[in-house]
Short mmCIF file of C-alpha atoms in Angstrom, two decimals:
data_model
loop_
_atom_site.label_atom_id
_atom_site.label_comp_id
_atom_site.label_asym_id
_atom_site.label_seq_id
_atom_site.Cartn_x
_atom_site.Cartn_y
_atom_site.Cartn_z
CA MET A 17 1.84 -15.85 -16.51
CA LYS A 18 5.11 -13.94 -16.09
CA LEU A 19 5.90 -12.70 -12.58
CA ILE A 20 8.37 -9.89 -11.86
CA ASN A 21 10.12 -9.46 -8.51
CA VAL A 22 9.90 -5.76 -7.58
CA GLY A 23 11.93 -6.15 -4.39
CA PHE A 24 11.58 -7.32 -0.80
CA GLY A 25 9.52 -10.38 -1.69
CA ASN A 26 6.94 -8.41 -3.67
CA ILE A 27 5.91 -9.79 -7.05
CA VAL A 28 3.90 -8.20 -9.87
CA SER A 29 2.22 -9.87 -12.85
CA GLY A 30 4.36 -8.98 -15.85
CA ASP A 31 1.40 -9.41 -18.19
CA ARG A 32 -0.35 -6.45 -16.54
CA VAL A 33 2.58 -3.99 -16.61
CA ILE A 34 2.28 -1.10 -19.08
CA ALA A 35 5.29 0.99 -18.01
CA ILE A 36 8.19 1.12 -15.57
CA VAL A 37 9.25 4.73 -15.07
CA SER A 38 11.43 6.92 -12.88
CA PRO A 39 9.56 8.79 -10.11
CA ASP A 40 11.43 12.07 -10.60
CA SER A 41 9.29 13.96 -13.13
CA ALA A 42 6.32 16.13 -12.19
CA PRO A 43 3.80 14.20 -14.37
CA ILE A 44 4.74 10.91 -12.68
CA LYS A 45 4.47 12.52 -9.25
CA ARG A 46 0.98 13.68 -10.27
CA ILE A 47 0.03 10.15 -11.40
CA VAL A 48 1.23 8.75 -8.06
CA GLN A 49 -0.75 11.37 -6.09
CA GLU A 50 -3.93 10.79 -8.14
CA SER A 51 -3.70 7.01 -7.72
CA LYS A 52 -3.24 7.48 -3.97
CA GLU A 53 -6.40 9.57 -3.83
CA LYS A 54 -8.31 6.92 -5.82
CA GLY A 55 -7.01 4.09 -3.63
CA LEU A 56 -5.10 2.48 -6.50
CA LEU A 57 -1.57 3.01 -5.13
CA ILE A 58 0.44 0.00 -3.97
CA ASP A 59 3.57 0.86 -1.97
CA ALA A 60 6.07 -2.00 -2.27
CA THR A 61 9.07 0.03 -1.04
CA CYS A 62 9.03 -1.28 2.54
CA GLY A 63 9.76 2.23 3.80
CA ARG A 64 12.68 2.88 1.48
CA ARG A 65 13.09 5.57 -1.18
CA THR A 66 10.97 5.10 -4.33
CA ARG A 67 13.22 4.42 -7.33
CA ALA A 68 10.66 3.07 -9.82
CA VAL A 69 6.98 3.53 -10.53
CA ILE A 70 5.16 0.66 -12.23
CA ILE A 71 1.94 1.43 -14.07
CA THR A 72 -0.48 -1.42 -14.80
CA ASP A 73 -3.34 -1.87 -17.25
CA SER A 74 -5.81 -1.84 -14.34
CA ASP A 75 -4.72 1.75 -13.45
CA HIS A 76 -2.92 0.52 -10.33
CA VAL A 77 0.37 2.27 -9.61
CA ILE A 78 3.08 0.33 -7.78
CA LEU A 79 6.03 1.98 -6.05
CA SER A 80 9.30 0.04 -5.85
CA ALA A 81 12.64 0.69 -4.17
CA ILE A 82 14.43 -1.13 -7.01
CA GLN A 83 15.92 0.79 -9.98
CA THR A 84 13.88 0.89 -13.20
CA GLU A 85 16.69 -0.80 -15.16
CA THR A 86 16.83 -3.69 -12.69
CA ILE A 87 13.08 -4.29 -12.88
CA ALA A 88 13.16 -4.08 -16.68
CA GLY A 89 15.97 -6.64 -16.73
CA ARG A 90 13.90 -8.98 -14.58
CA ALA A 91 10.96 -8.54 -16.95
CA GLU A 92 12.90 -9.66 -20.05
CA PRO A 93 12.26 -13.17 -21.33
CA LYS A 94 14.99 -15.62 -20.29
CA ASP A 95 15.57 -16.68 -23.94
CA GLU A 96 16.56 -13.13 -24.86
CA VAL A 97 19.12 -13.02 -22.04
CA ILE A 98 20.67 -16.29 -23.25
CA VAL A 99 20.94 -14.93 -26.81
CA ARG A 100 22.73 -11.84 -25.54
CA GLU A 101 25.23 -13.98 -23.61
CA GLU A 102 25.88 -16.11 -26.71
CA GLU A 103 26.52 -12.98 -28.82
CA THR A 104 29.03 -11.76 -26.24
CA ASP A 105 30.88 -15.11 -26.30
CA ASP A 106 31.24 -14.95 -30.10
CA GLU A 107 32.95 -11.56 -29.98
CA GLU A 108 35.84 -12.79 -27.84
#
């Protein structure tokens, strides 16, 4: 099972994540509001500004104060990161 740190000691199962999106668009704001009404919203921001919305396969919506790019980087397999570093070394 892959675990993803979404900030402030909060961890999400990477196997359950469907999407990591920015909270700025109206459709995402609607999804967040609807999940709050259904009791499926998990606020992992610790009182800070929401910078990423994580949608899971169980219809839970998780709010994070970490940027979407940062969370996506943490979700990548470690082997892929090593390959990218090796490609960079070859170019020099």
